[in-house]
Coordinates of C-alpha atoms and ligand atoms in Angstrom, one line a residue:
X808 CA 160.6 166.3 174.7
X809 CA 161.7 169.9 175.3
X810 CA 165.3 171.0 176.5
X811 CA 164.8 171.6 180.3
X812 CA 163.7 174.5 181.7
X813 CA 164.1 177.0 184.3
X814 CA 160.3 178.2 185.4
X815 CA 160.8 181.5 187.7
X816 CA 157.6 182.5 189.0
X817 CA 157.4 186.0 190.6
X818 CA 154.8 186.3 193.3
X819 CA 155.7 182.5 193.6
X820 CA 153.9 181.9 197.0
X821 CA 150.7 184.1 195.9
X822 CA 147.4 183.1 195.0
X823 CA 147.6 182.1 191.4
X824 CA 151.4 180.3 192.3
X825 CA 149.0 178.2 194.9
X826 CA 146.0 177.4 193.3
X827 CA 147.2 177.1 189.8
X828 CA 150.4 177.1 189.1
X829 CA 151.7 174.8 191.1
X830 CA 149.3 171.8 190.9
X831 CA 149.4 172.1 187.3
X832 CA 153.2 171.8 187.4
X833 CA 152.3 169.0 190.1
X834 CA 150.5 167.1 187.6
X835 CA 153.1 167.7 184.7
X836 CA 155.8 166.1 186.8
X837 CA 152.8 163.0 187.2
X838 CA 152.3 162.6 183.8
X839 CA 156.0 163.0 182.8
X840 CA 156.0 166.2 181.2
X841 CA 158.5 168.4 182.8
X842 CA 161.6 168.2 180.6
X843 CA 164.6 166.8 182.3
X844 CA 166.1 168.4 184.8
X845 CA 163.9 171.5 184.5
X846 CA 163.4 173.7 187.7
X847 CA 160.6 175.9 189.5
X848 CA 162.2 178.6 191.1
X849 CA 159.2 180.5 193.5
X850 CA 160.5 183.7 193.6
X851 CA 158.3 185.9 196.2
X852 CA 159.6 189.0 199.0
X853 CA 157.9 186.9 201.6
X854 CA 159.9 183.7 200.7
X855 CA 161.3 181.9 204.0
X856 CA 158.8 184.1 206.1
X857 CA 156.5 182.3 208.1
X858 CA 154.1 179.6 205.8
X859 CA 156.4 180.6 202.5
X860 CA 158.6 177.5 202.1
X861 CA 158.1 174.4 200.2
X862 CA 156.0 173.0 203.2
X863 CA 153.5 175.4 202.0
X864 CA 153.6 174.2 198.5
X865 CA 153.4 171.0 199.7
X866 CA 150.1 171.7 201.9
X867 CA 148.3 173.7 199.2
X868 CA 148.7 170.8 196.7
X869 CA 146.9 168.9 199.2
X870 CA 144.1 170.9 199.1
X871 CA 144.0 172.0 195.4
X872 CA 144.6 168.0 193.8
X873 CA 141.0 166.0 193.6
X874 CA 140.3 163.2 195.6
X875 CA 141.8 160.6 192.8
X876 CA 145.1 162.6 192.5
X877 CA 147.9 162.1 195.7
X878 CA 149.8 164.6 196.1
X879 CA 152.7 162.1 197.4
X880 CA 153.4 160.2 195.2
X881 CA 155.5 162.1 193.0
X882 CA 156.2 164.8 196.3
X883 CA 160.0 163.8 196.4
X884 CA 160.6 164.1 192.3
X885 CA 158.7 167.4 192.5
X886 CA 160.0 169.1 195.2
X887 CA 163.4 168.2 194.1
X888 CA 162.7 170.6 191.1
X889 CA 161.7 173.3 193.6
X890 CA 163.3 176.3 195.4
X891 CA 161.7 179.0 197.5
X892 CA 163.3 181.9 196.7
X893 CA 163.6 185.5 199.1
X894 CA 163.4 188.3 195.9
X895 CA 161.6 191.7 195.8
X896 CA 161.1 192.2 193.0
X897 CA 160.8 196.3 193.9
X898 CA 164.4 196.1 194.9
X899 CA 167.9 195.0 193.1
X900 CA 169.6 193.5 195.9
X901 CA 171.9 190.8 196.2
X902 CA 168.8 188.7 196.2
X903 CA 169.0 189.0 192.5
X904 CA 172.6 187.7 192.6
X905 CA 171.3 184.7 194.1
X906 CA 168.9 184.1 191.5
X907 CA 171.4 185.4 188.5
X908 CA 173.9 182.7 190.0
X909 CA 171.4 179.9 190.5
X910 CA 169.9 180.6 186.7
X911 CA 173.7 180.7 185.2
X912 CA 174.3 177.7 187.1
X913 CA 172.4 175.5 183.9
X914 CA 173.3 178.4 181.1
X915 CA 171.5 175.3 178.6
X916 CA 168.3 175.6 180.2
X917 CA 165.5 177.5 178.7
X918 CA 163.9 180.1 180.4
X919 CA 160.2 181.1 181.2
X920 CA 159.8 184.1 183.7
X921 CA 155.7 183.8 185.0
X922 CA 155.0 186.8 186.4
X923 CA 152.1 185.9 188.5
X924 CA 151.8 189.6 189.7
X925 CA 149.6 193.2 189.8
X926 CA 151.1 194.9 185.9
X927 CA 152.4 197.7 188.2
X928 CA 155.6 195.7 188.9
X929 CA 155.7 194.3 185.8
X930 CA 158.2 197.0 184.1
X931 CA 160.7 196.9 187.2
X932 CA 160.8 193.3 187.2
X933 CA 162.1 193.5 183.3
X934 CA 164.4 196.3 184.1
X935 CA 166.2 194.2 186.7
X936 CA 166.2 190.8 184.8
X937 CA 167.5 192.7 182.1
X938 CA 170.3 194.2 184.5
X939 CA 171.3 191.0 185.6
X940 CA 171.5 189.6 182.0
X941 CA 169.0 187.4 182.7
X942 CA 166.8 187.4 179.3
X943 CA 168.5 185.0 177.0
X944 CA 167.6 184.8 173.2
X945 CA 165.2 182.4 173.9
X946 CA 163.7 183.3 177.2
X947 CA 159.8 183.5 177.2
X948 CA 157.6 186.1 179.7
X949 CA 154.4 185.0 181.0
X950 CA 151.4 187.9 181.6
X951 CA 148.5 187.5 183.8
X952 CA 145.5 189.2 183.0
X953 CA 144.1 191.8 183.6
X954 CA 147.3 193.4 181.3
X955 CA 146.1 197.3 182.5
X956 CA 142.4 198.5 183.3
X957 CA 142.0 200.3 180.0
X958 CA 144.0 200.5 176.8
X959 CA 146.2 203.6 177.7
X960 CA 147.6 201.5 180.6
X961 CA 147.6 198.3 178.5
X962 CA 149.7 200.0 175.7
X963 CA 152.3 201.5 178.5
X964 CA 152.3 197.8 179.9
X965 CA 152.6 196.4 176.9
X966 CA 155.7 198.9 175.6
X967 CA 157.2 198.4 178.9
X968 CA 157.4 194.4 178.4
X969 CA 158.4 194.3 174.5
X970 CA 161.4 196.6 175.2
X971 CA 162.7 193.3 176.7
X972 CA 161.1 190.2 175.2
X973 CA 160.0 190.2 171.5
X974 CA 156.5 189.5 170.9
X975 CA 157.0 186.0 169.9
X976 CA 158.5 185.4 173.5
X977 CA 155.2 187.0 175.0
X978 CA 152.7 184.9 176.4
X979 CA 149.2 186.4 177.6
X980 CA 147.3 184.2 179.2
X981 CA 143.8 184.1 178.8
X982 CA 143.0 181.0 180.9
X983 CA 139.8 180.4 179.2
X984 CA 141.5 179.2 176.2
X985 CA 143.6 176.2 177.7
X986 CA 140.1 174.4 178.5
X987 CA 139.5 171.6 176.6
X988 CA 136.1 172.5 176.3
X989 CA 137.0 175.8 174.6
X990 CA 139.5 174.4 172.5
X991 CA 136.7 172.1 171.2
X992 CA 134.7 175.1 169.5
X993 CA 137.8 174.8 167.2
X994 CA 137.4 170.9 166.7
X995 CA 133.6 171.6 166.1
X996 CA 133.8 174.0 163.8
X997 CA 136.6 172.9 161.7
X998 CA 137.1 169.2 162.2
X999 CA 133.3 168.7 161.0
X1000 CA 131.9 169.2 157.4
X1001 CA 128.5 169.3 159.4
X1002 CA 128.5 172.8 160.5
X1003 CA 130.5 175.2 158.3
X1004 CA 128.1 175.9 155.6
X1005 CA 125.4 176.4 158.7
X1006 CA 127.6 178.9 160.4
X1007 CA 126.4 182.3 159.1
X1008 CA 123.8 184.7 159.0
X1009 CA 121.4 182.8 156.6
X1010 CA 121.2 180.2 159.0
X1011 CA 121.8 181.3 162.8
X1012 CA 119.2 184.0 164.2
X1013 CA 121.6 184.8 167.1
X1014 CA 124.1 183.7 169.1
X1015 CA 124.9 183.3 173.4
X1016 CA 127.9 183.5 174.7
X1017 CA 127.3 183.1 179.1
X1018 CA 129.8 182.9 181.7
X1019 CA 127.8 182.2 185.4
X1020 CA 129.3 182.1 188.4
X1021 CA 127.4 181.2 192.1
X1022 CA 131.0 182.3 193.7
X1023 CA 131.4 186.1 194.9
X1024 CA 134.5 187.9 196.0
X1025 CA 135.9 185.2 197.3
X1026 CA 139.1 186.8 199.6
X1027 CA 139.6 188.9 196.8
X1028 CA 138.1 192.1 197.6
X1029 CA 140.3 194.7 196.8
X1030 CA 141.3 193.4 193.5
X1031 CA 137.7 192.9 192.7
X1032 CA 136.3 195.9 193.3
X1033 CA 139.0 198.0 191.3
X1034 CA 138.7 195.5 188.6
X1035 CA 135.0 194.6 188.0
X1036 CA 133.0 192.2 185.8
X1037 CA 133.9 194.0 182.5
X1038 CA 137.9 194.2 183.0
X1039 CA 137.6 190.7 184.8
X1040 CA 135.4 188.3 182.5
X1041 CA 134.3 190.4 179.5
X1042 CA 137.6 192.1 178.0
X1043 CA 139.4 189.0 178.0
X1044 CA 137.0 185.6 178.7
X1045 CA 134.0 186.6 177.0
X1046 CA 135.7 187.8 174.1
X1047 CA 138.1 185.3 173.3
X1048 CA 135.1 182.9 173.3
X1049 CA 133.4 185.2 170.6
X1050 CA 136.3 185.1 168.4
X1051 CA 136.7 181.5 168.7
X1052 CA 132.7 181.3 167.6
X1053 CA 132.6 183.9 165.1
X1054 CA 136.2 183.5 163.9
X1055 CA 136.6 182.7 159.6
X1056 CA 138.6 179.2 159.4
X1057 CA 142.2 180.2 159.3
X1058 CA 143.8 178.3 156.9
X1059 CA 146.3 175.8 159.1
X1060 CA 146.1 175.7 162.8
X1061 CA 149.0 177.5 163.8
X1062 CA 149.6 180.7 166.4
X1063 CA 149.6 183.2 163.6
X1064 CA 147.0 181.7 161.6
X1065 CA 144.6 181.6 164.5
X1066 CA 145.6 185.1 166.2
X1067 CA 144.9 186.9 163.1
X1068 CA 141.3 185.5 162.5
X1069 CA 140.6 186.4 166.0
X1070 CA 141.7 189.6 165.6
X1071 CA 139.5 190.6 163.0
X1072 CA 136.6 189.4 164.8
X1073 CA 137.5 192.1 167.2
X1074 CA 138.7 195.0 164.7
X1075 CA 135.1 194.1 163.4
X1076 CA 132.7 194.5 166.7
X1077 CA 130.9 197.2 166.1
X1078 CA 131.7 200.0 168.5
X1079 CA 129.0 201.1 170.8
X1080 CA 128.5 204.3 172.0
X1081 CA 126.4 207.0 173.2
X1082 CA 122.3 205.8 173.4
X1083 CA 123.8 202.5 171.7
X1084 CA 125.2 202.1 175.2
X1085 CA 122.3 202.4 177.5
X1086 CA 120.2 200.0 175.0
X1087 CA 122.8 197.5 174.5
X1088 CA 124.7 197.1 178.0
X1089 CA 123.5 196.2 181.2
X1090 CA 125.5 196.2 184.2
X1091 CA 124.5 195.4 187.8
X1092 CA 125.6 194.7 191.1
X1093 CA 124.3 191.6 193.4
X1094 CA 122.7 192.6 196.3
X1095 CA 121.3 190.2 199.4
X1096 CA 119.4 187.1 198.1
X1097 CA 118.9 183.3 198.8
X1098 CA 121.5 180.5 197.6
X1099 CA 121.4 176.9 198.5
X1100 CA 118.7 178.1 200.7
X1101 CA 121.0 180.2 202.4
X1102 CA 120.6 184.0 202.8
X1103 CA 123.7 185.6 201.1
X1104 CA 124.6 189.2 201.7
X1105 CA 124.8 191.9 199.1
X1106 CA 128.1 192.8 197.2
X1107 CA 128.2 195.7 199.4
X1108 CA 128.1 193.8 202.5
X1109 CA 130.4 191.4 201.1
X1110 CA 133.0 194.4 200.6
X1111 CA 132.3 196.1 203.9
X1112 CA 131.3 199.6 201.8
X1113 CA 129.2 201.0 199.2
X1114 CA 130.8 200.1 195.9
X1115 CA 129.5 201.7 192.1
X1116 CA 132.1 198.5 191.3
X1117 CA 129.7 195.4 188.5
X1118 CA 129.1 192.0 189.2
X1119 CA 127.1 191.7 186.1
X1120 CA 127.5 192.4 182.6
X1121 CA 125.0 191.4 179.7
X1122 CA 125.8 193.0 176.4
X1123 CA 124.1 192.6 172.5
X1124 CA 127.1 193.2 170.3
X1125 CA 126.9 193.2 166.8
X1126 CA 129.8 191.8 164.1
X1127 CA 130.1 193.9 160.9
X1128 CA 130.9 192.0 158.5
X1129 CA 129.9 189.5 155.5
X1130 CA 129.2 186.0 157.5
X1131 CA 127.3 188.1 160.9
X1132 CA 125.7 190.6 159.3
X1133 CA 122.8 191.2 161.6
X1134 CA 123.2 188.1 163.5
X1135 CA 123.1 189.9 167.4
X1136 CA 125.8 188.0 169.8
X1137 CA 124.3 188.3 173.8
X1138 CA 127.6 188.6 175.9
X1139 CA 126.7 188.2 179.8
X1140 CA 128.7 187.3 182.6
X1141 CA 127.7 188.0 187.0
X1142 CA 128.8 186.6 190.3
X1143 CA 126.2 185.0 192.6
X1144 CA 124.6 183.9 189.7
X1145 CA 121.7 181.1 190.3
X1146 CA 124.2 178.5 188.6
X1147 CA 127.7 178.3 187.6
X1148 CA 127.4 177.8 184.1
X1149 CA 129.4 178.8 181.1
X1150 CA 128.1 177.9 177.4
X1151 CA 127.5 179.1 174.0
X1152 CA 124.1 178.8 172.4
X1153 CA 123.6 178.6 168.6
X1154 CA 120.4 179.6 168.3
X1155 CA 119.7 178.9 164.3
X1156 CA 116.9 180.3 162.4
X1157 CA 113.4 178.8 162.2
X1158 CA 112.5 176.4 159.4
X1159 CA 112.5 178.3 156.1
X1160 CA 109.3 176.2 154.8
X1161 CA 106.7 173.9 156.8
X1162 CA 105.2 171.2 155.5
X1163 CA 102.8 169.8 158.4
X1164 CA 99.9 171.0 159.5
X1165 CA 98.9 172.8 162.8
X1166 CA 98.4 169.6 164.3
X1167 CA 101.4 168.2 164.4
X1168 CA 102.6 170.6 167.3
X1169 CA 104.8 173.5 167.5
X1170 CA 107.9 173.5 165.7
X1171 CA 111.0 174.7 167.0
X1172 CA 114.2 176.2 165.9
X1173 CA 116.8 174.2 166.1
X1174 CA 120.1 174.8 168.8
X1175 CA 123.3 174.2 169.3
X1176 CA 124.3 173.8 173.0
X1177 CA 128.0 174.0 173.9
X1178 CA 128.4 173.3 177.5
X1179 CA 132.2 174.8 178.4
X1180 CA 131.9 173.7 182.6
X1181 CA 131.0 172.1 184.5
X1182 CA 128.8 169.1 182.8
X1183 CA 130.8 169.8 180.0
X1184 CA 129.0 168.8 176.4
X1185 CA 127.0 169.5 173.4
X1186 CA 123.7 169.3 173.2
X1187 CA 121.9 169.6 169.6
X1188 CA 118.4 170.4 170.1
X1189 CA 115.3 169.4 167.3
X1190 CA 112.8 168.4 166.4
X1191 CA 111.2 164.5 166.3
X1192 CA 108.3 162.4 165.6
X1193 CA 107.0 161.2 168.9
X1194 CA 107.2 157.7 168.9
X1195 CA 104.3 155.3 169.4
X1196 CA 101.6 157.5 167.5
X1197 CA 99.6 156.8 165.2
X1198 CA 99.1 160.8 164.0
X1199 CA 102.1 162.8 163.2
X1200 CA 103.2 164.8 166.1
X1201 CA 106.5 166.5 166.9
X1202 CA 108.5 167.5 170.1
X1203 CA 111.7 169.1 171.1
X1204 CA 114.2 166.5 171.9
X1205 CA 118.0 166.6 172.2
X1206 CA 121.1 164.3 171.0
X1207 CA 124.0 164.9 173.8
X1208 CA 127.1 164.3 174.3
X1209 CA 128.7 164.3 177.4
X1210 CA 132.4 164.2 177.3
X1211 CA 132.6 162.7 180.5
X1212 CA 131.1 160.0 179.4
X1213 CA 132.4 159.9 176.2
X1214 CA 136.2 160.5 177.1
X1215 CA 137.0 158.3 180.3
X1216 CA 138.6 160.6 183.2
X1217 CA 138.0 163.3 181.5
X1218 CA 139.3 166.5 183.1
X1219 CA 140.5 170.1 182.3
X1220 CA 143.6 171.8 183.6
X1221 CA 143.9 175.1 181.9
X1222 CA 147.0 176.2 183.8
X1223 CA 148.6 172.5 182.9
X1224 CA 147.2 172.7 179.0
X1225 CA 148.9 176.5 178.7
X1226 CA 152.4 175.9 180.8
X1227 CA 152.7 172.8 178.3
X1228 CA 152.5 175.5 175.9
X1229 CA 154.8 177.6 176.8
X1230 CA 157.0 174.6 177.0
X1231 CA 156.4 173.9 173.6
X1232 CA 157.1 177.5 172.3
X1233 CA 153.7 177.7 170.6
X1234 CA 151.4 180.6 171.1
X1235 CA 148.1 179.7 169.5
X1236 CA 146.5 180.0 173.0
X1237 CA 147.4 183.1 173.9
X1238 CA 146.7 185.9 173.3
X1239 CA 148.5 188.7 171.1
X1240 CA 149.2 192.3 172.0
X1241 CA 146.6 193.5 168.9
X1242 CA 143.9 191.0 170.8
X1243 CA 144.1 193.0 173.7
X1244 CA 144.1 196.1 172.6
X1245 CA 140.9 195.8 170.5
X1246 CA 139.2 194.2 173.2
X1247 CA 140.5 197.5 175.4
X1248 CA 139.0 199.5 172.5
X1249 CA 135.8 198.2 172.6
X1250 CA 134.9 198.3 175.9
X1251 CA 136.6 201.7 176.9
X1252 CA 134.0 203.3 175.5
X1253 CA 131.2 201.5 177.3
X1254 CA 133.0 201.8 181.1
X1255 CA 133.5 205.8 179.8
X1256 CA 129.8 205.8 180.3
X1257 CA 129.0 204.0 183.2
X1258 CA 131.4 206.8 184.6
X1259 CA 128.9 209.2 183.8
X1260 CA 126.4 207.0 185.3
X1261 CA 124.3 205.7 181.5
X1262 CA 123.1 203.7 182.1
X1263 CA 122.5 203.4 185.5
X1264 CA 123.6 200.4 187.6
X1265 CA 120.9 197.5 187.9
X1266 CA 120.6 195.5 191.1
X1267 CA 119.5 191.6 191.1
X1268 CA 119.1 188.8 193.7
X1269 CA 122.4 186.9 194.8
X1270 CA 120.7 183.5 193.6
X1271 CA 119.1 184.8 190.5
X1272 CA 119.9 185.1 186.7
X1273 CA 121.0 189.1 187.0
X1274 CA 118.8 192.0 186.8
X1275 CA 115.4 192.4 185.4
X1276 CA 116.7 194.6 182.2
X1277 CA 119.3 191.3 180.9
X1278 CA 116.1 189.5 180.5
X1279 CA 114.2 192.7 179.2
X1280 CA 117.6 193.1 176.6
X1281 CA 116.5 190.2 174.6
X1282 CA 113.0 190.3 175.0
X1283 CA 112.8 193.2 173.1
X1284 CA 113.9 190.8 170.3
X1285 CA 111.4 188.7 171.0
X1286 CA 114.1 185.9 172.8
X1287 CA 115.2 184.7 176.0
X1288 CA 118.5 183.5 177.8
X1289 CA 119.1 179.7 177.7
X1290 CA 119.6 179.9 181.3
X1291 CA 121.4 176.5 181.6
X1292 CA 117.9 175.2 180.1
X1293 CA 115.6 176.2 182.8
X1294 CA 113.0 178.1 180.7
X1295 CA 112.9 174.8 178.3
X1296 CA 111.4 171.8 178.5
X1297 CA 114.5 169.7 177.9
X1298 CA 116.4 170.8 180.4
X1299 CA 116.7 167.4 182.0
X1300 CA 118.5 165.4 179.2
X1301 CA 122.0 166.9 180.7
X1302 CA 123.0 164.1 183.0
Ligands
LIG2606 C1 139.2 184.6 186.4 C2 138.5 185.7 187.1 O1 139.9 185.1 185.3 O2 138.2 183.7 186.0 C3 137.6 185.2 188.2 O3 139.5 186.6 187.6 C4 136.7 184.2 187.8 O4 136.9 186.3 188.8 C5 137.4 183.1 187.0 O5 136.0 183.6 188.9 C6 136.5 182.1 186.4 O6 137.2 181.0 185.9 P1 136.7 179.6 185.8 O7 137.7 178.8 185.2 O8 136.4 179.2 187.2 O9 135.4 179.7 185.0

């Protein structure tokens, strides 16, 4: 195990603290992995105010844990770990003493600084840990996304943050990449023989990389609507899957190893711009539609004023280089989305040669399903006989694997997964600062044209699959979105 830790997390009694943070720590201290005497310090302006004390914490564990996890039973051992903590982080007070004193109480515990916090208060709250003398030699930071809203600001963020902690002490995280489901396009690729020599252009016609979502603003209005779908899902989610997909094998499976291969994926996305923009890109906003069989206002409505703000992002993107070489890879991602539904689709190439006859029934390519959430699985799609005939004839079937049934109690706690990390000191889940500034490069170039209105925003349905031209953006290619199997007739064989 680790030496023990401090964990100071700013913006401790916020959102992320609530729902994330803290029941991940919560089931750490379950499952015996918080070193030692290790501490949570929730550091927060409001702390002590009205519903910010450890009764708070206590109460949103309740409602974040599932039904099979109590959030009593290890209460007492957890909450003795905790302290709610008055500091503004705006202002060096004495509350900053407090915390110096309280940190330099256990000078051999490690520290990790969580800033769970907008980036605009990300430089003051260096400058004053770094007054204090509170970055030790091997303190680690901890970034939220979204690090800026375009790469100008993500470089000034990034400066700001490395004139204090060395980039091996810098953890972006991209919570994506703590799901077990994502980590397994790793195990796929490079733990089995089977697909490596399949996984290039010779063999895969295209690739689909789909982030749904049924939920909508969900209390977070004003951080929605400055952020969008692109700066939200696309710049950091969307893209670390495509580098995990399209990645070359990096030769051991360590941080630098892995950050490097997935860097080149980005350094090698072709850059769209001009009329590549308005044929490639699709962005759209949700307006009133039917869920559940319940109406559902528009995103306008939901925000209380007219917004030019996406929902909805569907992109073809090309990868120049040797192994993708005209292999297109369909990004999309939208709230209020018909189903929540995040997967990657290997869509390989059809047969090379046929040897039946016409008879036999229509041959299909074969594809690679890789179910991220929820119903988490792989489903490889083909072609058999159908049994009990006498002629030959074929049909589309599917061999699946569901992890939950394969891997008893299976769940996934990305927050738990990348804190464990941190823990660890290993980085291979997060993200470097080169990551995110290619991903800023690429799509700067596409949100400097939606500026100038090209192409124009799209509406679609709350309760649909997104607008009209992401459908129309592959069937020009002659293909159509997986759509969580609903335009196939296999789409049963899930559950
Ligand atoms: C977050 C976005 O990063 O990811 C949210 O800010 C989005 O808008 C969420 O809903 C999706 O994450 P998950 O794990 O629920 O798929």
């Amino acid at each position: 195990m680790s030496k023990p830790i401090d964990i100071v997390i700013f913006g401790g009694f916020g959102d992320l603290a609530l729902r994330k943070l803290l029941p991940a720590l919560y089931r750490m201290e379950v499952a015996g992995l918080l070193p030692g005497a290790s501490r949570i310090l929730l550091a927060s302006g409001s702390a002590g105010t009205a519903g910010k004390d450890l009764a708070a914490v206590r109460d949103w564990l309740g409602k974040m844990l599932t039904a099979n996890e109590s959030a009593d039973s290890h209460w007492p051992a957890f909450s003795a770990r905790l302290q709610a903590l008055a500091v503004d982080v705006t202002v060096d007070d004495e509350r900053w003493v407090h915390l110096s004193e309280l940190l330099n109480q256990r000078p051999l515990h490690e520290r990790i600084f969580f800033l769970a916090m907008p980036p605009d208060v990300f430089d003051e709250t260096c400058v004053t840990l770094s007054a204090h003398q509170l970055i030790t030699a091997s303190s680690r930071v901890v970034l939220e996304k979204p690090l800026g809203h375009d790469k100008a600001s993500a470089l000034e963020i990034n400066s700001v943050v490395a004139r204090y902690f060395s980039e091996d002490r810098i953890y972006r995280i991209d919570h994506y990449l703590g799901k077990e489901t994502v980590q397994n396009l790793l195990a796929l690729r490079f733990a089995n023989e089977l697909f490596e020599p399949l996984w290039n252009r010779q063999h895969i016609d295209h690739i689909q990389i789909s982030i749904s979502e049924q939920v909508g603003l969900e209390g977070r209005k004003q951080f929605y609507d400055r952020t969008g779908a692109m700066r939200d899902m696309v710049q950091n989610h969307l893209l670390q899957l495509l580098c995990l997909v399209a990645m070359e094998p990096p030769n051991k499976m360590l941080a630098e190893q892995i950050r490097t291969e997935k860097l080149k994926v980005l350094q090698a996305l072709r850059p769209l711009v001009d009329h590549d923009i308005a044929r490639h890109v699709v962005r759209g906003q949700y307006v009133r539609g039917v869920m559940a069989g319940q109406e559902v206002p528009s995103y306008a409505e939901d925000l209380g004023k007219d917004s030019d703000t996406e929902t909805f992002v569907a992109i073809k993107a090309h990868i120049d280089n040797w192994r993708w070489s005209g292999v297109p890879f369909y990004l999309r991602t939208g709230k209020r989305m018909r189903q929540r539904c995040a997967e990657v689709v290997i869509q390989f190439r059809a047969l090379t040669h046929n040897v039946f006859d016409a008879t036999v029934g229509q041959l299909h390519a074969n594809k690679l399903v890789i179910r991220l959430q929820p119903d988490e699985g792989i489903q490889m799609v083909m072609m058999a006989k159908k049994m009990n005939q006498v002629d030959m004839q074929v049909q589309q079937v599917a061999l699946n694997l569901n992890f939950h049934d394969t891997f008893a109690n299976f769940s996934s706690d990305a927050y738990q997964r990348l804190l464990i990390n941190v823990i660890q000191n290993d980085l291979s889940l997060f993200a470097h600062v080169q990551e995110s500034l290619a991903a800023w490069s690429w799509v700067d170039p596409i949100m400097a044209a939606w500026r100038r209105n090209e192409p124009p925003m799209q509406t679609y349905e709350a309760g649909s699959w997104g607008p009209d031209a992401s459908a129309a953006l592959l069937h020009r290619d002659n293909r159509a979105w997986h759509n969580n199997g609903f335009n196939s007739n296999i789409r049963n064989l899930w559950r």
